[in-house]
Short mmCIF file of C-alpha atoms in Angstrom, two decimals:
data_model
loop_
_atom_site.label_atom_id
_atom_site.label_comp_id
_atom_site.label_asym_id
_atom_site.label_seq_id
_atom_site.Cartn_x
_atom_site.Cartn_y
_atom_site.Cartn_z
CA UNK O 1084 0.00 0.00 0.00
CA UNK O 1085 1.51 3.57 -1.36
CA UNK O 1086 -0.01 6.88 -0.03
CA UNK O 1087 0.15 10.13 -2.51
CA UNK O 1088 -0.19 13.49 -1.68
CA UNK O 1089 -1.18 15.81 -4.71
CA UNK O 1090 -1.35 19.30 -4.57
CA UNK O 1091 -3.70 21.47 -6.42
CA UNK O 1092 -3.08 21.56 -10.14
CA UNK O 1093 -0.60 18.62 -9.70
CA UNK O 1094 -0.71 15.19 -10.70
CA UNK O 1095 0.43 11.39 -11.53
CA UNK O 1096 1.98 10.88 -14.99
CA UNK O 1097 0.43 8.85 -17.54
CA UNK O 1098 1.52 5.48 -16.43
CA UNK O 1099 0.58 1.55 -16.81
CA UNK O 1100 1.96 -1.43 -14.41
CA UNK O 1101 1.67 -5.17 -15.34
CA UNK O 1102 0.10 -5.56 -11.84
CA UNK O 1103 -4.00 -4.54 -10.50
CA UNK O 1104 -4.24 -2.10 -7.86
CA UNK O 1105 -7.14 -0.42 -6.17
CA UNK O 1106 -7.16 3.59 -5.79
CA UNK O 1107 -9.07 5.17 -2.34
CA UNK O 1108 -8.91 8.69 -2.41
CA UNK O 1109 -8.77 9.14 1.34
CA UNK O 1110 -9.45 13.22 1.52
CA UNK O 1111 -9.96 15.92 -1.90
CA UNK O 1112 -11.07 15.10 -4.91
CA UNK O 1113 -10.14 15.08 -9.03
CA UNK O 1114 -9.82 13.09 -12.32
CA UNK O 1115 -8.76 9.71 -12.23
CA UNK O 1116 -7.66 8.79 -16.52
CA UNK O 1117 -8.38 5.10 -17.51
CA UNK O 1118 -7.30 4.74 -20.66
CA UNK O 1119 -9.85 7.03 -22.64
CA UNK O 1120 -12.62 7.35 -19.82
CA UNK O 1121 -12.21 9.90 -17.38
CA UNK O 1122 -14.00 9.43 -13.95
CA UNK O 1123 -14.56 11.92 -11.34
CA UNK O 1124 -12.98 10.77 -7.93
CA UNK O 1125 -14.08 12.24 -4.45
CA UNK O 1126 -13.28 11.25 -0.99
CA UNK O 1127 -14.49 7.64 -0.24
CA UNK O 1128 -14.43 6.38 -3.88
CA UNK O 1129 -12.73 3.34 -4.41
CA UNK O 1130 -11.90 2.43 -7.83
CA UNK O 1131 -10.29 -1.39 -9.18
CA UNK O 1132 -7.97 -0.55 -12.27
CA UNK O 1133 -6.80 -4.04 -14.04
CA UNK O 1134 -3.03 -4.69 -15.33
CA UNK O 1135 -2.08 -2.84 -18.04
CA UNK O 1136 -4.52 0.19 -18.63
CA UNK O 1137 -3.10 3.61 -18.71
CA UNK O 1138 -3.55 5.43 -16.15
CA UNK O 1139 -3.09 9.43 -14.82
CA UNK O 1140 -4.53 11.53 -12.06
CA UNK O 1141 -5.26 15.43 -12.39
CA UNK O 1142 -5.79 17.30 -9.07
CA UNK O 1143 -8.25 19.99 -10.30
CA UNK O 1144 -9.75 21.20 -7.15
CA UNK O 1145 -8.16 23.67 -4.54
CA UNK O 1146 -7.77 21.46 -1.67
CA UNK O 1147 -4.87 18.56 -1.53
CA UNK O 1148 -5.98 15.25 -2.86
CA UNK O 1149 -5.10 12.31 -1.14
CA UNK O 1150 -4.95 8.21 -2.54
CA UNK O 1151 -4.29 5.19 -1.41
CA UNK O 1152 -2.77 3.08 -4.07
CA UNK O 1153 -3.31 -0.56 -2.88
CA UNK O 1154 -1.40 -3.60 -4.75
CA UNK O 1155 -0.86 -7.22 -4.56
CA UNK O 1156 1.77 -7.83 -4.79
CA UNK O 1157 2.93 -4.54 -3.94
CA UNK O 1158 3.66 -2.10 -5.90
CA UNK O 1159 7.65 -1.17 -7.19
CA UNK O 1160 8.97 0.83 -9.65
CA UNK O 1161 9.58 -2.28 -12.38
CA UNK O 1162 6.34 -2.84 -12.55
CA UNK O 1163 5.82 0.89 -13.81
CA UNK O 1164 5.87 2.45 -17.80
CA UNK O 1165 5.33 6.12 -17.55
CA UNK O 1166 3.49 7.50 -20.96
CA UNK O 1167 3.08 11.11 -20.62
CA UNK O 1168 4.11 13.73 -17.76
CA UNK O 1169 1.28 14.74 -16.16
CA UNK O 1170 -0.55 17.65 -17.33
CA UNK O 1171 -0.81 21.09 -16.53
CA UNK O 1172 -4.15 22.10 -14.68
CA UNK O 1173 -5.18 25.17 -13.33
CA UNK O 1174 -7.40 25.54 -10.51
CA UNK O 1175 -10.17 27.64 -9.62
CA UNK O 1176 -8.33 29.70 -7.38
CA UNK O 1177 -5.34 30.51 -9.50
CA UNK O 1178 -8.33 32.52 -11.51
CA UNK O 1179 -9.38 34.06 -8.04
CA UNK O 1180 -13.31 32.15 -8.63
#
């Protein structure tokens, strides 16, 4: 089990693993990429993503966003293929709204 911290208007790079893991977002909330879907995460969602989709997370929100990446076996950095960096987001409060 791996806890991230993501600021606002941060991220996770584009990324696939050969292994399954299971995402919590413990506090915040933002955009969770699977391949081409994009799902809206908040606190207590729990989301299953199987071996070898693409995956990225976009902190849009002002507050921090926080996950629990959960693995079996657990998770290392062999297992990882970054795609893409992450991209740039801005959030509301950069605009002052």
């Amino acid at each position: 089990m791996t806890q991230i911290s993501i600021q606002p208007g941060g991220g996770i790079a584009a990324h696939k693993s050969d292994k399954a893991e299971t995402i919590y977002v413990v506090s915040g909330c933002g955009e969770l990429k699977l391949n081409d879907r994009i799902l809206v995460i908040n606190h207590g969602n729990a989301v299953y993503v199987p071996p070898n989709i693409i995956q990225s997370v976009v902190n849009n929100s002002s507050v921090k966003l926080q996950l629990l990446l959960i693995s079996v076996p657990p998770f290392n950095d062999e297992n990882l293929q970054i795609i893409a960096p992450p991209p740039k987001v801005e959030t509301a409060d950069q605009h002052g709204l």
